[in-house]
XYZ file of C-alpha atoms in Angstrom:
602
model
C 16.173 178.567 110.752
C 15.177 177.110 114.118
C 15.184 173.638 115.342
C 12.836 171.710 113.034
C 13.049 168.012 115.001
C 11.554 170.717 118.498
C 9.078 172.463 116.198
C 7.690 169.109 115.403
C 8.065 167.245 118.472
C 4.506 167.005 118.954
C 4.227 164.201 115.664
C 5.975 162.123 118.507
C 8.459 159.533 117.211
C 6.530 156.690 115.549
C 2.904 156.295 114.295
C 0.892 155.903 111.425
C 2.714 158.492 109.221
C 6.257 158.260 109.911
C 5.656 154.478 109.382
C 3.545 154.390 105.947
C 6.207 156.858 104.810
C 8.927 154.441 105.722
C 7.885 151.909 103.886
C 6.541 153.452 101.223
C 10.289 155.342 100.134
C 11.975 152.136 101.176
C 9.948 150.608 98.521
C 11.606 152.803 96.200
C 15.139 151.133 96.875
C 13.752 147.838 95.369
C 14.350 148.856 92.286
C 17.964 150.139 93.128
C 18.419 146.387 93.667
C 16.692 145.322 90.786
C 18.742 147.619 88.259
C 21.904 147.850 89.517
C 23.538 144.285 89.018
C 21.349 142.460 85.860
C 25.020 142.786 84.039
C 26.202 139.702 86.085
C 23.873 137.961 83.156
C 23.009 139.692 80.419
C 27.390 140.273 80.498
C 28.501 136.387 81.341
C 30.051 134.877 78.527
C 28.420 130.858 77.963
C 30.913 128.588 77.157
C 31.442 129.117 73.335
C 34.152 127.888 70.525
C 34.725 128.876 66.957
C 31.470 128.038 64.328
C 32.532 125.628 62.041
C 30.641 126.008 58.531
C 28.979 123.719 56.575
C 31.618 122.103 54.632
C 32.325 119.022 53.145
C 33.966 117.531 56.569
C 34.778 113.914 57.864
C 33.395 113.262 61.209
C 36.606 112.870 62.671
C 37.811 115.985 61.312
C 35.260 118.183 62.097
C 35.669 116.845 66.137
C 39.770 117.439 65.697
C 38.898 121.063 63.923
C 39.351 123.010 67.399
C 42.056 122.511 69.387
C 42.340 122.508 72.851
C 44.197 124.466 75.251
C 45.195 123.705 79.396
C 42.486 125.992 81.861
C 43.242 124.850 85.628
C 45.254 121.312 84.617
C 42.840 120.726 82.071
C 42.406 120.288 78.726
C 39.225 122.051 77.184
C 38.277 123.136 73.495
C 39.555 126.531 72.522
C 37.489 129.304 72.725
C 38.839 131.855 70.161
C 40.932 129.414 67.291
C 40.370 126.734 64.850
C 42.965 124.625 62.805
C 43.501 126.397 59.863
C 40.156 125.228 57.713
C 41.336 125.539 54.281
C 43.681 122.865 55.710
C 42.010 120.601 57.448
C 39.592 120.381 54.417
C 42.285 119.436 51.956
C 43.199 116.894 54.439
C 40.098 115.360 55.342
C 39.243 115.364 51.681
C 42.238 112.988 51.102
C 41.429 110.444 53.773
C 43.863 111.071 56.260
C 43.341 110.607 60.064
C 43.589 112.904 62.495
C 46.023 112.183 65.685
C 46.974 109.389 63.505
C 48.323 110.571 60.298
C 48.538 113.701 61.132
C 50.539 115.396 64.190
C 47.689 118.337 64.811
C 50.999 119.485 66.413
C 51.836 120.973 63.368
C 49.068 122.744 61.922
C 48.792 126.136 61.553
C 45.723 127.631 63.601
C 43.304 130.999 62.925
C 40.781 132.872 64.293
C 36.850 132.440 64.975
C 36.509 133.886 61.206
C 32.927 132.213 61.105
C 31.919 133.531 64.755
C 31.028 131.319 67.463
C 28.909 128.633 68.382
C 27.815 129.478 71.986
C 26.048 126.951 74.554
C 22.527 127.840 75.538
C 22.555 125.820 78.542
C 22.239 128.703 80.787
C 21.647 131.821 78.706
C 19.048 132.058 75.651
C 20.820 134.708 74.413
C 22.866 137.999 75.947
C 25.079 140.827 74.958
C 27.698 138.353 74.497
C 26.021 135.936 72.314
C 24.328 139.102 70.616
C 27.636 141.148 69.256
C 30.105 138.291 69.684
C 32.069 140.004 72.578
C 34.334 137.422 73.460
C 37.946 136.783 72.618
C 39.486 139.560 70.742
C 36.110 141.856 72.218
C 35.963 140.675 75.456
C 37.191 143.674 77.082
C 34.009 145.431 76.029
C 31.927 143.549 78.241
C 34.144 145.041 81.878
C 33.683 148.744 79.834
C 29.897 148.211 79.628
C 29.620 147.609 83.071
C 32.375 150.693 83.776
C 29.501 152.582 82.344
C 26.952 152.014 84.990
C 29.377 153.303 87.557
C 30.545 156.202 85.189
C 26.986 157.009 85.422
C 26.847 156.624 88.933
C 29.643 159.601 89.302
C 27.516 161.929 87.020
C 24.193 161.157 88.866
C 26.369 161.681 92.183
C 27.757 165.252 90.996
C 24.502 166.714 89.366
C 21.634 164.791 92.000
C 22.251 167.537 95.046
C 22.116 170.232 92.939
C 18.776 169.229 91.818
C 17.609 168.110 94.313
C 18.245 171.292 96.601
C 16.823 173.355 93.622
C 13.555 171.685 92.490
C 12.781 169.589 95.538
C 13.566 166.788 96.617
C 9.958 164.450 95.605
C 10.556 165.873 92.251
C 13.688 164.349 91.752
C 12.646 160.826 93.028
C 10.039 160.432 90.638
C 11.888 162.389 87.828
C 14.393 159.617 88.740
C 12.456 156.528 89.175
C 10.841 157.352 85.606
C 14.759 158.740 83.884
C 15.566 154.759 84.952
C 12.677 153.044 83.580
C 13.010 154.852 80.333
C 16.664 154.142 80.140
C 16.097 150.295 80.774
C 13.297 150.174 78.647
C 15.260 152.162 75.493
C 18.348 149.519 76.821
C 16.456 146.602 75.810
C 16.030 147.896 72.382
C 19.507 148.419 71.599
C 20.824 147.656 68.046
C 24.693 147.674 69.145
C 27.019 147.466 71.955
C 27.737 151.396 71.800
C 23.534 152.065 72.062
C 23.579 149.566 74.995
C 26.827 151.352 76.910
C 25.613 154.484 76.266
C 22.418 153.810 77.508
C 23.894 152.309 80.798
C 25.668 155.251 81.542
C 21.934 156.953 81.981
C 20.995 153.872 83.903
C 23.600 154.408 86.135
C 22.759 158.159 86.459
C 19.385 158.093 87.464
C 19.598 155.041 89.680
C 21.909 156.798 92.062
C 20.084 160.135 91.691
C 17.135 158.269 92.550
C 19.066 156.434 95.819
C 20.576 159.410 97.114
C 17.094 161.812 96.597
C 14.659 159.300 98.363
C 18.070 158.744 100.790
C 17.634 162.127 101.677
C 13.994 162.956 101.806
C 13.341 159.862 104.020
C 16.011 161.425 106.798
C 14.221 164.630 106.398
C 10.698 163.918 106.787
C 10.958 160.510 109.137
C 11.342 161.753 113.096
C 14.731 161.122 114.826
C 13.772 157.483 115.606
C 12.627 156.270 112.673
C 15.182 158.313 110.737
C 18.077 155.769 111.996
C 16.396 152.779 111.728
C 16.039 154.454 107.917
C 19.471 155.436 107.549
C 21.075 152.323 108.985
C 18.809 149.396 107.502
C 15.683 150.360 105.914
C 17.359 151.910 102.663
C 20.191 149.151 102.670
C 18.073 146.402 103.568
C 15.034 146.900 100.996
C 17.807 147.495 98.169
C 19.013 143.527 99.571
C 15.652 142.527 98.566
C 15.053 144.070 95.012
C 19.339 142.184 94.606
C 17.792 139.000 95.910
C 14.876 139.226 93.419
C 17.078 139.397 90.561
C 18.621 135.894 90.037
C 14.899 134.768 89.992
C 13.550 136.918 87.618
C 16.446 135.949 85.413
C 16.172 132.439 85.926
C 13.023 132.490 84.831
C 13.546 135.107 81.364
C 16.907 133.588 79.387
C 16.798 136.382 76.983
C 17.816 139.328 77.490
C 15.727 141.726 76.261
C 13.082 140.384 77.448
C 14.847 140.654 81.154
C 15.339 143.789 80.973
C 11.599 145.092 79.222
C 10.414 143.397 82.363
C 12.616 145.018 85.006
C 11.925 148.316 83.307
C 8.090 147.456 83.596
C 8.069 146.982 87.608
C 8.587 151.053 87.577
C 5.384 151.550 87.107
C 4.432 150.215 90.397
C 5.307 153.265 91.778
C 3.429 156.120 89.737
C 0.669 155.648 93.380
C 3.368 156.861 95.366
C 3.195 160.173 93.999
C 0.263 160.788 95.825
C 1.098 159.283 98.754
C 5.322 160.380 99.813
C 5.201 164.317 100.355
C 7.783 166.638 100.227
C 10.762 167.608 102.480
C 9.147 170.219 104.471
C 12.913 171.143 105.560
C 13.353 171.967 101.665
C 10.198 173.789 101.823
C 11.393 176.179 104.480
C 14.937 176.483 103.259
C 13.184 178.076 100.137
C 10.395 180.477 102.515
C 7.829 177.666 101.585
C 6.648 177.982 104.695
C 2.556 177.515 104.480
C 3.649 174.205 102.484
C 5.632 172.991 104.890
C 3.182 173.575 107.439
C 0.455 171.795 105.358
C 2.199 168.824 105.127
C 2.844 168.745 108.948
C -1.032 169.099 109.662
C -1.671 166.422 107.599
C 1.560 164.394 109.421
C -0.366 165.280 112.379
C -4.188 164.176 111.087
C -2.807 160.637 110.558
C -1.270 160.207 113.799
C -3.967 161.370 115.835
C -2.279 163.997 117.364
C -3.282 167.980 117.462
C -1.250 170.612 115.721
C -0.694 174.202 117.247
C -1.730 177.180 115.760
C 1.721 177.731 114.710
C 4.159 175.206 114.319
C 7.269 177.425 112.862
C 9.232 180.082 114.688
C 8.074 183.513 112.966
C 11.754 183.841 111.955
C 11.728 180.776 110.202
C 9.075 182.831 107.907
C 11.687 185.537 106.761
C 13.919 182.809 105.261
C 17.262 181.840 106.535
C 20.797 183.545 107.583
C 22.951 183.256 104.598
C 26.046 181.227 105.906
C 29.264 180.772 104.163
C 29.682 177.943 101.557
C 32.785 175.580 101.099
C 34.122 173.826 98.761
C 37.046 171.534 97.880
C 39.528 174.055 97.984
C 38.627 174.349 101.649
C 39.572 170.545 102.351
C 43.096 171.439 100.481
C 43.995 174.355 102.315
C 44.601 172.474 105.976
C 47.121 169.715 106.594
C 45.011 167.860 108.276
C 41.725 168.023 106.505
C 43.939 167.040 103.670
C 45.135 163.848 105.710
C 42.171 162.850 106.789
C 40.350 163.465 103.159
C 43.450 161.338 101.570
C 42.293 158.225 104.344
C 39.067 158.599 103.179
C 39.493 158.642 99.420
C 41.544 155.011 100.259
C 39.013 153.885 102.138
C 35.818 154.594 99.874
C 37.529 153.573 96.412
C 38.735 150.133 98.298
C 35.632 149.058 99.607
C 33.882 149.802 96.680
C 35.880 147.820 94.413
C 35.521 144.572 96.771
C 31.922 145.052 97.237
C 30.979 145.477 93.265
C 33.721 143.099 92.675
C 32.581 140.136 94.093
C 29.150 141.078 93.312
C 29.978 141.246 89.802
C 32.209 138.420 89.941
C 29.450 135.798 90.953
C 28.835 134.346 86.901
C 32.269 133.836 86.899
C 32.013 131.077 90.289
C 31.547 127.808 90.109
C 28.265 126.010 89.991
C 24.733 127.970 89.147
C 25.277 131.116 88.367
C 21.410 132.587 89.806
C 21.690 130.479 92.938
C 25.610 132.053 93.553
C 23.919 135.740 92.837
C 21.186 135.228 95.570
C 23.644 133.654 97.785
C 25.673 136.808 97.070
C 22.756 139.002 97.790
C 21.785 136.857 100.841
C 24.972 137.397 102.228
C 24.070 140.960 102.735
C 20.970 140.807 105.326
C 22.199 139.876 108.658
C 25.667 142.263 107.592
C 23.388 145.032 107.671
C 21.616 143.816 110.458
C 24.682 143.507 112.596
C 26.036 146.817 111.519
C 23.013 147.963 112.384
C 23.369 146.978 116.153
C 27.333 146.969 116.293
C 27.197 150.800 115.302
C 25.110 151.824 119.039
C 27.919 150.146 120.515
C 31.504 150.009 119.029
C 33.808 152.404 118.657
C 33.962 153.202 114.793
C 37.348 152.830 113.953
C 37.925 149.476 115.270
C 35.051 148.454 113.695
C 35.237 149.222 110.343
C 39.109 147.812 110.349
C 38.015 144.652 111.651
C 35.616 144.112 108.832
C 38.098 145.156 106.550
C 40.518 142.444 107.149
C 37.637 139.615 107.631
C 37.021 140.942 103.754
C 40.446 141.632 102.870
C 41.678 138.311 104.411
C 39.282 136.172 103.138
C 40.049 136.864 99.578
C 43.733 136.097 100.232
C 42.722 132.993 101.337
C 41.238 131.708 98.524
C 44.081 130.867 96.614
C 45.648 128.386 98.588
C 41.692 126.567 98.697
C 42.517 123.698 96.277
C 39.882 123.471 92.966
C 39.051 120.042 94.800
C 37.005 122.039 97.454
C 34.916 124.329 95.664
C 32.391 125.152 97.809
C 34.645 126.206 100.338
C 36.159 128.689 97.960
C 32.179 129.592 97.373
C 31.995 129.465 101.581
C 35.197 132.294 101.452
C 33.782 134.540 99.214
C 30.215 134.934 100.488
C 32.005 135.397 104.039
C 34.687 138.197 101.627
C 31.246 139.667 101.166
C 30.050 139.884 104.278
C 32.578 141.689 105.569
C 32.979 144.272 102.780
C 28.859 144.612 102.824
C 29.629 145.936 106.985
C 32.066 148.037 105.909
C 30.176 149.378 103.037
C 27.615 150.273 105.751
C 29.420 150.974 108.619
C 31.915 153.981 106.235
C 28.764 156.154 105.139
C 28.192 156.970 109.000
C 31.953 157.103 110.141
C 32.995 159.631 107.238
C 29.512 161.575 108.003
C 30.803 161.757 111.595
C 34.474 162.641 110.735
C 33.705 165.822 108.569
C 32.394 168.993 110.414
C 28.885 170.109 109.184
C 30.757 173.082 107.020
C 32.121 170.652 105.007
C 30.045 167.590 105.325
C 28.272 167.674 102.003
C 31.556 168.177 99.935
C 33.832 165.681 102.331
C 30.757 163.194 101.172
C 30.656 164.551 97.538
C 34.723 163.653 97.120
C 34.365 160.157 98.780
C 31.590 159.234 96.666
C 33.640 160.372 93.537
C 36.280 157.814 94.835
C 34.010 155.207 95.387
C 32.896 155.353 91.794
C 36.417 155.303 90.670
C 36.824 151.716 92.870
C 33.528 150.533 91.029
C 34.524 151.599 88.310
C 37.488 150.055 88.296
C 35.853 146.180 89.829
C 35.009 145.037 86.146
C 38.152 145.323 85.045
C 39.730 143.949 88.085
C 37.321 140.815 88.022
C 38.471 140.583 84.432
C 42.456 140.013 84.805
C 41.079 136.154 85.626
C 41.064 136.427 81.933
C 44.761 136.445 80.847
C 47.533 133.974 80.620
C 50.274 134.076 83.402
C 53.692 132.118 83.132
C 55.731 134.254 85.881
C 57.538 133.464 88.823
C 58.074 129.839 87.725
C 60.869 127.818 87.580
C 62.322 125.834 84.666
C 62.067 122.374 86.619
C 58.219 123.045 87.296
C 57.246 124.482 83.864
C 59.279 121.034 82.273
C 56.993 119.049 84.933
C 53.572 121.016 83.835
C 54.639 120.386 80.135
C 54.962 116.395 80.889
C 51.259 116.584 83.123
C 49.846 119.225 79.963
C 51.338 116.372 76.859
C 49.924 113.648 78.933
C 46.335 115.324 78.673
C 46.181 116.168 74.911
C 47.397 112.367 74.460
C 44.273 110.927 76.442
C 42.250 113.815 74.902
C 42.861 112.088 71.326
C 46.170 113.557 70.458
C 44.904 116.800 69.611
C 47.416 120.020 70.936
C 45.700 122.799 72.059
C 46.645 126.660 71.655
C 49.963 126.129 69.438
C 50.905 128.386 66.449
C 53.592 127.276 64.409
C 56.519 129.284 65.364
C 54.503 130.841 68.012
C 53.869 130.218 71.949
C 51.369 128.311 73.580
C 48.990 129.871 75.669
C 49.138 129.589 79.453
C 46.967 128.723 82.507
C 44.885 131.336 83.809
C 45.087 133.193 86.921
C 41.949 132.849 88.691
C 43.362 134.231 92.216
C 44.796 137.516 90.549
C 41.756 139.327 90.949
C 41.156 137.982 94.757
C 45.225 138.619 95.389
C 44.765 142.553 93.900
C 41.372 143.240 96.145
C 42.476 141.566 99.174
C 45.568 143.256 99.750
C 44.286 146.805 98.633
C 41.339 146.251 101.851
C 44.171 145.207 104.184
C 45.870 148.311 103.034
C 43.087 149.904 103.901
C 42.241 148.635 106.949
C 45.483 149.511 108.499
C 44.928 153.082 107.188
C 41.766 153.538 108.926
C 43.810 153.059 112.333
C 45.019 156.705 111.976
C 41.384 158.254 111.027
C 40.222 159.942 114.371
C 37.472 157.851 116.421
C 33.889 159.418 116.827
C 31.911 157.252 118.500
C 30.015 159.185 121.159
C 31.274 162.682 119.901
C 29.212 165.160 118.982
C 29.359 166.052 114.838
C 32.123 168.476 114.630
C 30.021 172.060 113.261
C 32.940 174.243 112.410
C 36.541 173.255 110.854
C 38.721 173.760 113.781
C 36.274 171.358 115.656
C 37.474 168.654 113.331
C 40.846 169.379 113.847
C 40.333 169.183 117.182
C 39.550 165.540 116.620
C 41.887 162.944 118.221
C 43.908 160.656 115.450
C 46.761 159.833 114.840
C 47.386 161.794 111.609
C 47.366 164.760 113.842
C 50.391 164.090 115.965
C 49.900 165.168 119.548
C 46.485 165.045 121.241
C 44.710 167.971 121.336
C 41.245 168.970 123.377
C 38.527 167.651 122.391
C 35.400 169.386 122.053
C 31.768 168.439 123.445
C 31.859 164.011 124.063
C 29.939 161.383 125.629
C 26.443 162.792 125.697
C 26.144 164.899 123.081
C 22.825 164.374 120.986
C 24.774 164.375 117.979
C 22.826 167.115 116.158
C 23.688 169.440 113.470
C 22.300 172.861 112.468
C 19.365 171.732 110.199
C 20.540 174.589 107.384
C 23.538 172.446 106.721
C 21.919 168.916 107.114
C 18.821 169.775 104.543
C 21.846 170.591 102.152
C 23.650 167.050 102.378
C 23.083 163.954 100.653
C 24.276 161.594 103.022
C 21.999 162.195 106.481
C 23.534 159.355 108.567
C 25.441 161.502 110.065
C 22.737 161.465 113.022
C 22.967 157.990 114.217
């Protein structure tokens, strides 16, 4: 196959085609945004205590029914128990008083066997509210959201191969409708196993659809406009459709209603179809030659410029050499590919699991929970702005480490930020967010760099796979905010927090919160565990990316022993380099019309 970018070099670099198509696929990405993170409401848990029945109740009883239990030096209803009822009702049905004649102290407590009485303050109604996953079921809501990213790793594995076989416009739209379905069929769902299940397609066909359009738009945008593409447009419109969120959930409370709507916006895009074409790359890789050339004329037509009588080699009209393919047993079978790959892996799954951590973790911050997810979303513009411009002109390595401890740091500062400053804490974490958003962007283009073009597409393929294991894994991290700690304190302090933690239920009425008789009182709850567990994984990481080998200015290693040529430190003493400092940075278009992530030309 010959050089596609110099058989087209007469489209020139802008105009009104390569523009129109920009924006028309970065459209596409707005629903990315919109899709991807509605779990941060229709999965937050209102506040909520046990439902107490209609029974024959004094007033003073049915206030004393729940007890109340310490969360951050305070003392607050209980969530998940009740004083025994049967109880309580004997003894309010005798006249007796509680905190007065009766030490609540001793009373034996139960579960929410009613269900719950849940605060619609904020949320109408939700998955929570729904199917009463709170408490003993709370861990379903963290495994619902697992499932989007579960079906992010089977879109990620199954998207290429599509998309190489039955084009890559195809896909998009195949895609874009797969997700609106899903959605759509989501909103009806009569049980919390319909709804995960149903996320796990979500999931699927929103990263097929990110990684088709990804693709197409680097191989039918020009050189220019394909890094302005690669390094902000796709980010950058997926910011907006994240932004957009919050509002369209302030303003629907109910959840199936949310999501009906955000499923409806799909259909915005059924125009398109008439408007994006197809890869012609694709089109010649399969000896769809006259197609390709077709859409090229027309390329040509809207930019006012004239077409030659033949724009493809006549070799590029027999079809292509065959060329070897790799695979992952290739990456295993050299020391150093297996070094570097191991960095990687590190790298990916850390950075994913801060990003969709604190993205996921924004219902759970103080204050409105819509305003902290556009702040959250927000936060994300000028990073991929600045990435944008720090990528023409820092080296990659000490870039992407930097950002990795202004992430990684941040969130182990935020647990010496006393609960007195809130907004400070809120300050921390959209800066933790900032930095992990660079290094989300600045990774794609630095691993692209790293692997030769031989192995590009399956170096990618086995990063991604670790990324989804770190997202994956961020629900469940967010989550461990959830459970009682006690360790690592001393006797003298735990006798001084019992004094501070008596003192409360007295002024709260005399009620004791969280005791079983014969049992142990719950604890306080770790807040900072999650922020302790993500921040020093990315500092981990960041000191592992020192010994990944720098690229900036380097041409893209083609073969394997071009990568090991590299420079790094994982390769112990230097070695010469191949082709630097000038190099266009081009690889052989057979291999880049095969891989999903087309950065690698910035």
């Amino acid at each position: 196959m010959g050089d596609y970018d110099e058989d087209t070099a007469f489209l020139g670099q802008t105009g009104p085609y390569f523009w129109t198509t920009f924006f028309l696929l970065n459209t596409v990405f707005v629903s990315t945004g919109f899709n991807g993170l509605y779990i941060v409401f229709i999965g937050a848990a209102p506040k909520h205590h046990c439902l107490i029945p209609d029974v024959n109740l004094t007033e003073e009883w049915r206030d004393a029914v729940v007890p109340f239990r310490i969360v951050d030096g305070e003392a607050v209803p209980s969530q998940c128990s009740r004083y025994k009822l049967d109880v309580v009702r004997n003894l309010s049905a005798e006249g007796y008083i509680p905190g007065r004649d009766v030490n609540l102290t001793n009373l034996e407590v139960e579960g929410c066997l009613d269900g719950w009485n849940y605060s619609k303050e904020i949320y109408l109604s939700n998955i929570v509210t729904e199917w009463d996953l709170v408490c003993d079921n709370k861990w379903k809501v963290p495994f619902a959201s697992s499932t989007l990213f579960v079906g992010y790793l089977v879109g990620s594995l199954i998207s290429g191969q599509l998309s190489d076989r039955f084009g890559r416009k195809k896909v998009v739209f195949v895609s874009l409708a797969a997700q609106c379905i899903a959605v759509m069929l989501q909103s009806f769902s009569s049980s919390w196993r319909m709804f995960c299940i149903m996320f796990l397609f979500v999931g699927a066909s929103q990263i097929s659809l990110y990684i088709s359009a990804f693709v197409l738009g680097t191989e039918v945008l020009s050189k220019t406009m394909r890094v302005l593409f690669t390094t902000l447009g796709a980010f950058l419109f997926y910011c907006i459709g994240y932004m957009t969120l919050p509002w369209i959930a302030y303003g629907i409370r109910e959840w199936r209603t949310l999501l009906a709507v955000l499923s409806a916006t799909s259909v915005v895009y059924i125009p398109l179809w008439w408007f994006i074409p197809e890869s012609p790359r694709w089109l010649i890789t399969q000896g769809r030659v006259e197609e390709a050339e077709e859409i090229v004329r027309e390329a040509a037509r809207k930019n006012k410029v004239e077409a030659p009588v033949v724009i493809f080699k006549q070799s590029q009209r027999h079809g292509m050499a065959p060329f070897k393919s790799y695979t992952m047993l290739d990456i295993l079978r050299s020391k150093n590919l297996r070094c570097i790959t191991l960095m990687c892996l590190l790298l990916w799954m850390a950075i994913n699991m801060g990003y969709f951590g604190l993205s996921l973790n924004t219902s759970n911050l103080s204050g409105n929970p819509f305003m902290n997810c556009f702040l959250s979303a927000t936060t994300e513009v000028p990073a991929y702005v600045v990435s944008t411009v720090l990528l023409k002109r820092c080296p990659r390595r000490a870039l992407l480490s930097s950002f990795l401890i202004i992430g990684g740091g941040v969130l182990l500062l935020i647990q010496f930020i006393p609960d007195t400053l809130q907004h400070v804490a809120l300050a921390l974490e959209m800066t933790g967010k900032f930095g992990f958003t660079m290094a989300f962007s600045i990774v794609y283009i630095y691993t692209a760099e790293i692997y030769p073009t031989v192995l590009r597409n399956v170096g990618m393929g086995m990063c991604s796979s670790a990324a989804r294991i770190g997202s994956i894994t961020a629900p469940y991290v967010i989550y461990l905010d959830r459970f009682p700690y006690r360790w690592g304190r001393s006797k003298k302090r735990r006798q001084e927090e019992g004094g501070r933690n008596k003192k409360r239920r007295q002024e709260a009425g005399g009620r004791e919160g969280g005791i079983r008789r014969g049992g142990r009182r719950a604890g306080s709850y770790n807040k900072v565990l999650p922020y302790i567990l993500m921040g020093s994984l990315t500092i981990a990481a960041s000191v592992v990316n020192f010994f990944l080998p720098e690229t900036f200015n380097k041409d893209l290693p083609e073969t394997v022993e071009q990568m090991q040529e590299c420079q790094g430190l994982c390769y112990g003493p230097t070695k010469k380099k191949y082709v630097e400092n000038g190099g266009t940075g081009n690889a052989p278009l057979q291999h880049e019309a095969k891989s999903d992530v087309p950065t690698l030309n910035v």
